[in-house]
Amino acid sequence: MSGSRIAKFYRKSVQKRLELLHERGTLNDADYAMLQPGAGLLNAETADRLTENVIGVFSMPLGLGLNFQINGLDYLVPMVVEEPSVVAAVSSTALLVRQAGGFASSSDEPLLIGQVQIVDVADPARARQALLAQSEHILQLANSGHANMVARGGGARGIEVHLRGATAQNGELLVVHLLVDTRDAMGANLVNSMCESIAPLIEQISAGRVFLRILSNLTDRALVRARAVIPEALLATGDYPGDRVRDGIILASEFAAMDPYRATTHNKGIMNGIDAVAIATGNDWRAIEAAAHAYAARGPRYAPLSTWSANDAGDLVGELTMPLKVGTVGGQVESNPAVRIAHTILDVASARELAEVMAAVGLAQNLAALKALSTTGIQHGHMRLHARAVAVAAGTGPARFDEVVEQLLVGGEIKVWKARQILAELEARPSPVRAPPTAVPQAAAPQAAAMPAAAMPTRAPLGARSQVGYGKIILLGEHSVVYGRRAIAAPIGLTVRAEVVRGEPGQAPVITDWNVDGSAQETISPDVSHQVAALIAARLGLPESGVRVDVFSELPRASGLGASAAFAVALIRATAECFSIELSDEQVSSLAFECEQIVHGTPSGIDNTVATFGRPILFKKTDAPSGHEISDIVTPHPIPIVIGLSGVHALTAHTVAAVRAAWLHNRARYDAIFDQIDSLVGEGADALRRGDTAELGELMNINQGLLNALQVSSPELEQMVAIARRAGALGAKLTGGGGGGAIIALAGPAGAEPIRTALHQAGYTTYLTEIR
């Protein structure tokens, strides 16, 4: 089968994921067609034959657990689950364990137990001996009606007879256990029919009365085990050393071993993964749950199914043992097309192999939860996924979905009522059409590129055309980036939206600036904004076209957050859409760079690039034809950032000009500072890719010192930086041009709230964003 490592899978659209799986051969043509949105898998007619009183078909998300390596083999694991974070957490943890050599899983030969209840027995001890003496006869009768199963190596294998004590009215209770190998089938019906068939013979031998004849779901003759050994060094995060993470996981495991209340939640986390695979593969997840919890309760108290400890080398060792009887053939598997496709993707050869995969998934899910609980907290990676679920519950459609999610995260109140309020406010204005959130291409150029000449359409579009540009923060590399050094920038959840409608030909552009609450504010730098509009019209081949532009900005101006670039990008896209002109993202970014030259004089090109593409990037301005070098930066987990506004407006053009004058006066001295900043940027990119927030924070602090040396900081910025660091920020620095504007603070182990609270108490406005 194809490998389980698929880079950036979560960032692709559903359609792109399907196309990728189809190209890899994981999905054949028929399965690819069946999984297309709207195609439907289980129809109501088929569902009506599977259960009773059917009125429709209930759907749940089908995702893929990635990165699994189990017993040296790769697996793409289908998972059906609606709970946020489950698939993301298990995929991330599988990657961690993969780096340590993967999971080791094993299983017993799986047997099911059929139970035959015997009461009203005159001599229980004698009856027990008689039944055991006739075991071969009983087994022959049980297998007599199942020749095909026996031919495949399965069938009834043995019997046990248990004395369970006195009943209230029917004497001693005897229970015959029929041990059955159902091979790759789940086997419930097979075992039940065998119990029915042997009941008369058991009555005859025992001289008692048979009552219940049914399988047991306590499948402790089908145990499966999973194990992972993870070196301490691999457990380290940006905030916690590896030994602390290891010891925290062990301490959490001990909590579960000593407390049944904690053990219940511990085991629920394991079953989050196992149930999701069971549902996807058509197995009886209710029976699996019952067996797991009964097995956990077999001792003096309810206990965890997994344990975590340290070996002599200091490695973290996780071990899970539980009953797990599953099937890969039979009616439930073969009647549902979605289940069949899941089996095709998983590509296991037997039910035992499926059980071994499921045990590894359960152990991975358990490790993900314990690692989060013992470090950043379970909510750290959960809130964005929770916000997405809340946005769906509020009825948010695709056009507004990203905006609603971002505003929920920024506001921090992730509730359905809040999402509906945000949605209502957004829908009071025409719907924006965002640029597709694709990765920044390597060849995107800030310099001018050829724009398409466009004839005036014969029919005007109805209504306004609305588009957005993203705000940005610079993590490392301000000012030095203008001189050919590298910088790291990332988008934020604040945008500028422009709505464009056609005016009279030859009419000067009318640009109206609005607060997000709908009240008018002072027009954006009228001379500059009209120069930008005129440039855009000229580049798009619309020199005689009048337009009306309404601007709605969430970004504070002159604060180093890229408001001018976001305005340019929004205006370019909205104008192009209004006049039915198709522009690539590269062309949008290129034209926005020209607009930035009007505003800032000698921009680096970084603001317009982030405003266009909306992805974290490592950026370097060059003399090459493309104008720069760009690469994506992908972090293993979201990194929370607090933005603090100083309230002091500062124009980037002024600070850029001041630094340039100093550089011209003493190039050697300032080039040395720029080189130091560039070195920090390189180390910062590596830290981001590792998720090492402690290292990133230290680099930000050093960068702030160098920016202060360049004299682009201010008393307000220095005060805010100090407040943020005292409140637990791992790093804090100005962002953008400086001289005023904003700072960014990297949240530490205590989270973002202490930083925000401290800045608020000092009178500063804050926003919360994430690097993803």
CSV table of C-alpha atoms in Angstrom, one decimal, residues 357-713:
chain,number,residue,atom,x,y,z
A,357,VAL,CA,-4.0,-1.5,13.9
A,358,MET,CA,-6.9,-0.4,16.1
A,359,ALA,CA,-4.9,-1.0,19.3
A,360,ALA,CA,-2.0,1.2,17.9
A,361,VAL,CA,-4.6,3.9,17.1
A,362,GLY,CA,-5.9,3.7,20.7
A,363,LEU,CA,-2.5,4.0,22.2
A,364,ALA,CA,-1.7,6.9,20.0
A,365,GLN,CA,-4.9,8.7,21.0
A,366,ASN,CA,-4.1,8.0,24.6
A,367,LEU,CA,-0.6,9.5,24.2
A,368,ALA,CA,-1.9,12.6,22.4
A,369,ALA,CA,-4.3,13.3,25.3
A,370,LEU,CA,-1.8,12.7,28.1
A,371,LYS,CA,0.9,14.7,26.4
A,372,ALA,CA,-1.4,17.6,25.9
A,373,LEU,CA,-2.8,17.4,29.5
A,374,SER,CA,0.7,17.3,31.0
A,375,THR,CA,2.0,20.2,29.0
A,376,THR,CA,0.0,22.9,27.3
A,377,GLY,CA,-3.4,21.6,28.3
A,378,ILE,CA,-6.0,19.7,26.3
A,379,GLN,CA,-7.6,22.9,24.9
A,380,HIS,CA,-4.4,24.2,23.3
A,381,GLY,CA,-4.9,22.5,19.9
A,382,HIS,CA,-8.7,22.0,20.4
A,383,MET,CA,-10.1,25.5,20.1
A,384,ARG,CA,-9.7,26.2,16.4
A,385,LEU,CA,-11.4,22.8,15.7
A,386,HIS,CA,-14.0,23.6,18.3
A,387,ALA,CA,-14.6,27.0,16.6
A,388,ARG,CA,-15.1,25.3,13.3
A,389,ALA,CA,-17.7,23.0,14.8
A,390,VAL,CA,-19.5,26.0,16.4
A,391,ALA,CA,-19.5,27.9,13.1
A,392,VAL,CA,-21.1,24.9,11.4
A,393,ALA,CA,-23.7,24.6,14.3
A,394,ALA,CA,-24.5,28.3,13.8
A,395,GLY,CA,-25.4,27.6,10.1
A,396,THR,CA,-22.3,29.3,8.6
A,397,GLY,CA,-21.9,28.7,4.9
A,398,PRO,CA,-18.7,28.4,2.9
A,399,ALA,CA,-18.5,32.1,1.9
A,400,ARG,CA,-18.4,33.3,5.6
A,401,PHE,CA,-16.9,30.3,7.3
A,402,ASP,CA,-13.3,31.4,7.7
A,403,GLU,CA,-14.3,34.8,8.8
A,404,VAL,CA,-16.6,33.5,11.5
A,405,VAL,CA,-14.0,31.1,12.8
A,406,GLU,CA,-11.3,33.7,12.9
A,407,GLN,CA,-13.6,36.2,14.8
A,408,LEU,CA,-14.6,33.5,17.3
A,409,LEU,CA,-10.9,32.8,18.0
A,410,VAL,CA,-9.9,36.5,18.2
A,411,GLY,CA,-12.8,37.2,20.6
A,412,GLY,CA,-12.2,34.1,22.7
A,413,GLU,CA,-15.9,33.4,23.2
A,414,ILE,CA,-16.5,30.3,21.2
A,415,LYS,CA,-20.2,29.8,21.5
A,416,VAL,CA,-23.0,29.1,19.0
A,417,TRP,CA,-24.9,32.3,19.9
A,418,LYS,CA,-21.7,34.3,19.4
A,419,ALA,CA,-21.1,32.7,16.0
A,420,ARG,CA,-24.7,33.5,15.0
A,421,GLN,CA,-24.2,37.1,16.1
A,422,ILE,CA,-21.0,37.4,14.0
A,423,LEU,CA,-22.6,35.8,11.0
A,424,ALA,CA,-25.6,38.2,11.2
A,425,GLU,CA,-23.2,41.2,11.2
A,426,LEU,CA,-21.3,39.8,8.3
A,427,GLU,CA,-24.4,39.0,6.3
A,428,ALA,CA,-25.6,42.5,6.7
A,429,ARG,CA,-23.0,43.2,4.0
A,430,PRO,CA,-22.4,41.4,0.7
A,431,SER,CA,-20.4,38.2,1.0
A,432,PRO,CA,-16.7,38.4,0.5
A,433,VAL,CA,-15.0,35.9,-1.8
A,434,ARG,CA,-11.6,35.0,-0.3
A,435,ALA,CA,-8.6,34.1,-2.4
A,436,PRO,CA,-8.1,30.3,-2.2
A,437,PRO,CA,-5.9,29.5,0.8
A,438,THR,CA,-3.2,27.8,-1.3
A,439,ALA,CA,0.5,27.7,-0.3
A,440,VAL,CA,2.6,30.6,-1.4
A,441,PRO,CA,4.2,29.7,-4.7
A,442,GLN,CA,8.0,29.9,-5.0
A,443,ALA,CA,7.9,32.2,-7.9
A,444,ALA,CA,5.4,34.9,-6.7
A,445,ALA,CA,7.0,38.2,-7.5
A,446,PRO,CA,6.5,41.6,-5.8
A,447,GLN,CA,7.6,43.5,-8.9
A,448,ALA,CA,5.2,44.4,-11.7
A,449,ALA,CA,3.9,41.5,-13.8
A,450,ALA,CA,1.9,41.8,-17.0
A,451,MET,CA,-1.7,42.5,-16.3
A,452,PRO,CA,-4.5,41.3,-18.7
A,453,ALA,CA,-6.0,44.0,-20.9
A,454,ALA,CA,-9.8,43.9,-20.4
A,455,ALA,CA,-12.5,45.2,-22.6
A,456,MET,CA,-15.5,46.7,-20.7
A,457,PRO,CA,-18.1,44.0,-20.3
A,458,THR,CA,-21.4,44.7,-22.0
A,459,ARG,CA,-23.4,43.9,-18.9
A,460,ALA,CA,-22.6,45.2,-15.4
A,461,PRO,CA,-22.6,42.6,-12.6
A,462,LEU,CA,-25.4,42.9,-10.1
A,463,GLY,CA,-24.4,44.3,-6.7
A,464,ALA,CA,-21.1,45.0,-5.1
A,465,ARG,CA,-18.1,42.8,-5.5
A,466,SER,CA,-16.4,42.2,-2.2
A,467,GLN,CA,-12.9,40.8,-1.4
A,468,VAL,CA,-10.4,40.8,1.4
A,469,GLY,CA,-6.7,41.3,2.1
A,470,TYR,CA,-5.0,39.7,5.1
A,471,GLY,CA,-3.2,41.6,7.8
A,472,LYS,CA,0.2,40.4,8.9
A,473,ILE,CA,2.8,40.3,11.6
A,474,ILE,CA,6.6,40.0,11.2
A,475,LEU,CA,8.0,37.6,13.7
A,476,LEU,CA,11.7,38.3,12.9
A,477,GLY,CA,13.5,40.5,10.4
A,478,GLU,CA,12.0,44.0,10.2
A,479,HIS,CA,14.0,46.6,8.3
A,480,SER,CA,16.9,44.2,7.5
A,481,VAL,CA,14.5,42.6,5.0
A,482,VAL,CA,14.6,45.8,2.9
A,483,TYR,CA,18.4,45.2,2.5
A,484,GLY,CA,18.2,41.7,1.1
A,485,ARG,CA,18.1,39.8,4.4
A,486,ARG,CA,15.5,37.2,5.3
A,487,ALA,CA,12.3,37.8,7.4
A,488,ILE,CA,9.5,35.6,8.8
A,489,ALA,CA,6.0,36.9,8.4
A,490,ALA,CA,2.5,35.3,9.1
A,491,PRO,CA,-1.1,36.3,8.4
A,492,ILE,CA,-3.5,37.2,11.2
A,493,GLY,CA,-7.2,36.9,11.6
A,494,LEU,CA,-7.8,40.6,10.9
A,495,THR,CA,-8.5,41.7,7.4
A,496,VAL,CA,-9.4,44.7,5.2
A,497,ARG,CA,-12.5,44.2,3.0
A,498,ALA,CA,-13.2,46.3,-0.1
A,499,GLU,CA,-16.6,46.4,-1.9
A,500,VAL,CA,-16.5,47.7,-5.4
A,501,VAL,CA,-19.5,48.8,-7.6
A,502,ARG,CA,-19.4,50.4,-11.0
A,503,GLY,CA,-19.8,54.2,-11.3
A,504,GLU,CA,-20.2,56.4,-14.3
A,505,PRO,CA,-17.4,56.1,-16.9
A,506,GLY,CA,-14.8,58.9,-16.5
A,507,GLN,CA,-16.0,59.6,-12.9
A,508,ALA,CA,-13.2,59.8,-10.3
A,509,PRO,CA,-13.2,56.9,-7.8
A,510,VAL,CA,-15.3,57.4,-4.7
A,511,ILE,CA,-13.7,55.7,-1.7
A,512,THR,CA,-15.6,55.6,1.6
A,513,ASP,CA,-14.0,54.3,4.8
A,514,TRP,CA,-16.2,52.5,7.3
A,515,ASN,CA,-15.7,51.2,10.8
A,516,VAL,CA,-16.5,47.5,11.3
A,517,ASP,CA,-19.6,48.6,13.3
A,518,GLY,CA,-20.9,50.4,10.2
A,519,SER,CA,-20.2,54.0,11.2
A,520,ALA,CA,-18.2,56.2,8.8
A,521,GLN,CA,-14.7,57.3,9.6
A,522,GLU,CA,-12.2,59.6,8.1
A,523,THR,CA,-11.3,58.7,4.5
A,524,ILE,CA,-8.1,56.7,4.2
A,525,SER,CA,-5.3,59.1,3.2
A,526,PRO,CA,-7.3,60.6,0.3
A,527,ASP,CA,-4.4,61.4,-1.9
A,528,VAL,CA,-2.7,58.1,-1.4
A,529,SER,CA,-5.9,56.0,-1.7
A,530,HIS,CA,-6.9,57.7,-4.9
A,531,GLN,CA,-3.4,57.2,-6.3
A,532,VAL,CA,-3.6,53.5,-5.5
A,533,ALA,CA,-7.1,53.3,-7.1
A,534,ALA,CA,-5.9,55.0,-10.2
A,535,LEU,CA,-2.9,52.7,-10.5
A,536,ILE,CA,-5.1,49.7,-10.2
A,537,ALA,CA,-7.5,50.9,-12.8
A,538,ALA,CA,-4.6,51.7,-15.2
A,539,ARG,CA,-3.0,48.3,-14.7
A,540,LEU,CA,-6.3,46.5,-15.2
A,541,GLY,CA,-6.9,48.4,-18.4
A,542,LEU,CA,-9.8,50.4,-16.9
A,543,PRO,CA,-8.6,54.0,-17.1
A,544,GLU,CA,-12.0,55.5,-17.9
A,545,SER,CA,-14.0,53.5,-15.5
A,546,GLY,CA,-15.6,55.0,-12.4
A,547,VAL,CA,-16.1,53.0,-9.3
A,548,ARG,CA,-17.4,53.4,-5.8
A,549,VAL,CA,-15.3,51.7,-3.1
A,550,ASP,CA,-16.5,50.9,0.4
A,551,VAL,CA,-13.7,49.9,2.7
A,552,PHE,CA,-14.3,47.9,5.9
A,553,SER,CA,-11.1,47.5,7.9
A,554,GLU,CA,-10.5,45.4,11.0
A,555,LEU,CA,-6.9,46.4,10.9
A,556,PRO,CA,-5.8,49.5,12.8
A,557,ARG,CA,-3.8,51.9,10.6
A,558,ALA,CA,-0.2,52.8,11.0
A,559,SER,CA,0.3,50.0,13.4
A,560,GLY,CA,2.7,47.8,11.5
A,561,LEU,CA,0.0,45.2,10.8
A,562,GLY,CA,0.0,45.6,7.0
A,563,ALA,CA,-3.2,47.6,6.6
A,564,SER,CA,-2.1,49.4,3.4
A,565,ALA,CA,-1.1,46.1,1.7
A,566,ALA,CA,-4.3,44.4,2.8
A,567,PHE,CA,-6.3,47.4,1.4
A,568,ALA,CA,-4.5,47.2,-1.9
A,569,VAL,CA,-5.0,43.5,-2.2
A,570,ALA,CA,-8.7,43.8,-1.3
A,571,LEU,CA,-9.2,46.6,-3.8
A,572,ILE,CA,-7.4,44.8,-6.6
A,573,ARG,CA,-9.4,41.6,-6.2
A,574,ALA,CA,-12.8,43.4,-5.8
A,575,THR,CA,-12.2,45.6,-8.8
A,576,ALA,CA,-11.1,42.7,-10.9
A,577,GLU,CA,-14.1,40.7,-9.9
A,578,CYS,CA,-16.4,43.7,-10.6
A,579,PHE,CA,-15.2,43.9,-14.1
A,580,SER,CA,-14.9,40.1,-14.7
A,581,ILE,CA,-11.1,40.1,-15.0
A,582,GLU,CA,-9.3,37.0,-13.9
A,583,LEU,CA,-6.1,37.6,-12.0
A,584,SER,CA,-3.7,35.0,-10.6
A,585,ASP,CA,-2.5,35.4,-7.0
A,586,GLU,CA,1.0,36.3,-8.4
A,587,GLN,CA,-0.5,39.1,-10.4
A,588,VAL,CA,-2.5,40.4,-7.4
A,589,SER,CA,0.6,40.4,-5.2
A,590,SER,CA,2.7,42.1,-7.9
A,591,LEU,CA,0.2,44.9,-8.4
A,592,ALA,CA,-0.1,45.3,-4.6
A,593,PHE,CA,3.6,45.7,-4.4
A,594,GLU,CA,3.4,48.7,-6.8
A,595,CYS,CA,0.7,50.1,-4.6
A,596,GLU,CA,2.9,49.7,-1.6
A,597,GLN,CA,5.6,51.7,-3.4
A,598,ILE,CA,3.2,54.6,-3.4
A,599,VAL,CA,2.6,54.3,0.3
A,600,HIS,CA,6.0,53.3,1.7
A,601,GLY,CA,8.5,54.3,-1.0
A,602,THR,CA,10.9,51.3,-0.7
A,603,PRO,CA,8.9,48.4,0.6
A,604,SER,CA,10.4,44.9,0.9
A,605,GLY,CA,7.5,43.1,-0.8
A,606,ILE,CA,6.7,41.1,2.3
A,607,ASP,CA,3.4,42.8,3.2
A,608,ASN,CA,1.8,42.4,-0.1
A,609,THR,CA,2.9,38.8,-0.3
A,610,VAL,CA,1.3,37.8,3.0
A,611,ALA,CA,-1.8,40.0,2.3
A,612,THR,CA,-2.3,38.0,-0.9
A,613,PHE,CA,-1.5,34.5,0.0
A,614,GLY,CA,-2.4,34.3,3.7
A,615,ARG,CA,0.3,31.9,4.7
A,616,PRO,CA,3.4,32.0,7.0
A,617,ILE,CA,6.5,32.5,4.9
A,618,LEU,CA,10.3,32.9,5.0
A,619,PHE,CA,10.9,35.9,2.7
A,620,LYS,CA,14.1,37.3,1.1
A,621,LYS,CA,14.3,40.2,-1.4
A,622,THR,CA,16.7,39.5,-4.2
A,623,ASP,CA,17.8,41.0,-7.5
A,624,ALA,CA,16.7,37.9,-9.4
A,625,PRO,CA,14.0,38.3,-12.1
A,626,SER,CA,11.4,36.9,-9.6
A,627,GLY,CA,12.3,39.7,-7.1
A,628,HIS,CA,12.7,37.4,-4.1
A,629,GLU,CA,12.9,34.0,-2.6
A,630,ILE,CA,9.9,32.6,-0.7
A,631,SER,CA,9.3,29.4,1.2
A,632,ASP,CA,6.4,28.2,3.3
A,633,ILE,CA,6.9,27.6,7.0
A,634,VAL,CA,4.7,24.9,8.5
A,635,THR,CA,4.6,24.4,12.3
A,636,PRO,CA,3.6,21.1,14.0
A,637,HIS,CA,1.0,22.8,16.1
A,638,PRO,CA,-0.6,26.3,16.4
A,639,ILE,CA,1.4,28.9,18.1
A,640,PRO,CA,-0.6,31.5,20.0
A,641,ILE,CA,0.5,35.2,19.6
A,642,VAL,CA,-0.9,38.2,21.4
A,643,ILE,CA,-0.9,41.5,19.4
A,644,GLY,CA,-0.7,44.6,21.5
A,645,LEU,CA,-1.5,48.1,20.1
A,646,SER,CA,0.5,51.0,21.4
A,647,GLY,CA,-2.1,53.6,20.3
A,648,VAL,CA,0.8,55.6,18.7
A,649,HIS,CA,0.4,55.8,14.9
A,650,ALA,CA,3.7,55.5,13.0
A,651,LEU,CA,4.2,55.5,9.3
A,652,THR,CA,6.5,52.7,8.0
A,653,ALA,CA,7.8,55.1,5.4
A,654,HIS,CA,9.2,57.4,8.0
A,655,THR,CA,11.0,54.6,10.0
A,656,VAL,CA,12.3,53.0,6.8
A,657,ALA,CA,13.6,56.4,5.6
A,658,ALA,CA,15.3,57.0,9.0
A,659,VAL,CA,17.0,53.6,8.9
A,660,ARG,CA,18.1,54.1,5.3
A,661,ALA,CA,19.7,57.5,6.2
A,662,ALA,CA,21.7,55.8,9.1
A,663,TRP,CA,22.7,53.0,6.7
A,664,LEU,CA,24.0,55.4,4.1
A,665,HIS,CA,26.0,57.2,6.8
A,666,ASN,CA,27.7,54.0,8.0
A,667,ARG,CA,27.0,51.0,5.9
A,668,ALA,CA,29.4,48.6,7.5
A,669,ARG,CA,28.0,49.2,11.0
A,670,TYR,CA,24.4,48.7,9.9
A,671,ASP,CA,25.1,45.8,7.6
A,672,ALA,CA,26.6,44.0,10.6
A,673,ILE,CA,23.3,44.5,12.5
A,674,PHE,CA,21.3,43.4,9.5
A,675,ASP,CA,23.5,40.2,9.3
A,676,GLN,CA,22.8,39.5,12.9
A,677,ILE,CA,19.1,39.8,12.4
A,678,ASP,CA,19.3,37.5,9.3
A,679,SER,CA,21.0,34.9,11.5
A,680,LEU,CA,18.2,35.1,14.0
A,681,VAL,CA,15.7,34.7,11.2
A,682,GLY,CA,17.3,31.5,10.0
A,683,GLU,CA,17.3,30.0,13.5
A,684,GLY,CA,13.7,31.2,14.0
A,685,ALA,CA,12.5,29.4,10.8
A,686,ASP,CA,14.1,26.2,12.1
A,687,ALA,CA,12.5,26.7,15.5
A,688,LEU,CA,9.1,27.2,14.0
A,689,ARG,CA,9.3,24.1,11.9
A,690,ARG,CA,10.2,22.1,15.1
A,691,GLY,CA,7.5,23.9,17.1
A,692,ASP,CA,10.2,25.0,19.5
A,693,THR,CA,8.5,28.1,21.1
A,694,ALA,CA,11.1,28.6,23.8
A,695,GLU,CA,13.8,29.0,21.2
A,696,LEU,CA,11.6,31.2,19.0
A,697,GLY,CA,10.8,33.4,22.0
A,698,GLU,CA,14.5,33.9,22.9
A,699,LEU,CA,15.2,34.9,19.2
A,700,MET,CA,12.4,37.4,19.3
A,701,ASN,CA,13.8,39.0,22.4
A,702,ILE,CA,17.3,39.3,20.8
A,703,ASN,CA,15.7,40.7,17.7
A,704,GLN,CA,13.9,43.4,19.7
A,705,GLY,CA,17.2,44.5,21.2
A,706,LEU,CA,18.7,44.9,17.7
A,707,LEU,CA,15.6,46.8,16.5
A,708,ASN,CA,16.1,49.1,19.5
A,709,ALA,CA,19.7,49.6,18.4
A,710,LEU,CA,18.3,50.7,15.0
A,711,GLN,CA,16.2,53.3,16.9
A,712,VAL,CA,12.9,52.1,15.5
A,713,SER,CA,11.4,51.2,18.9
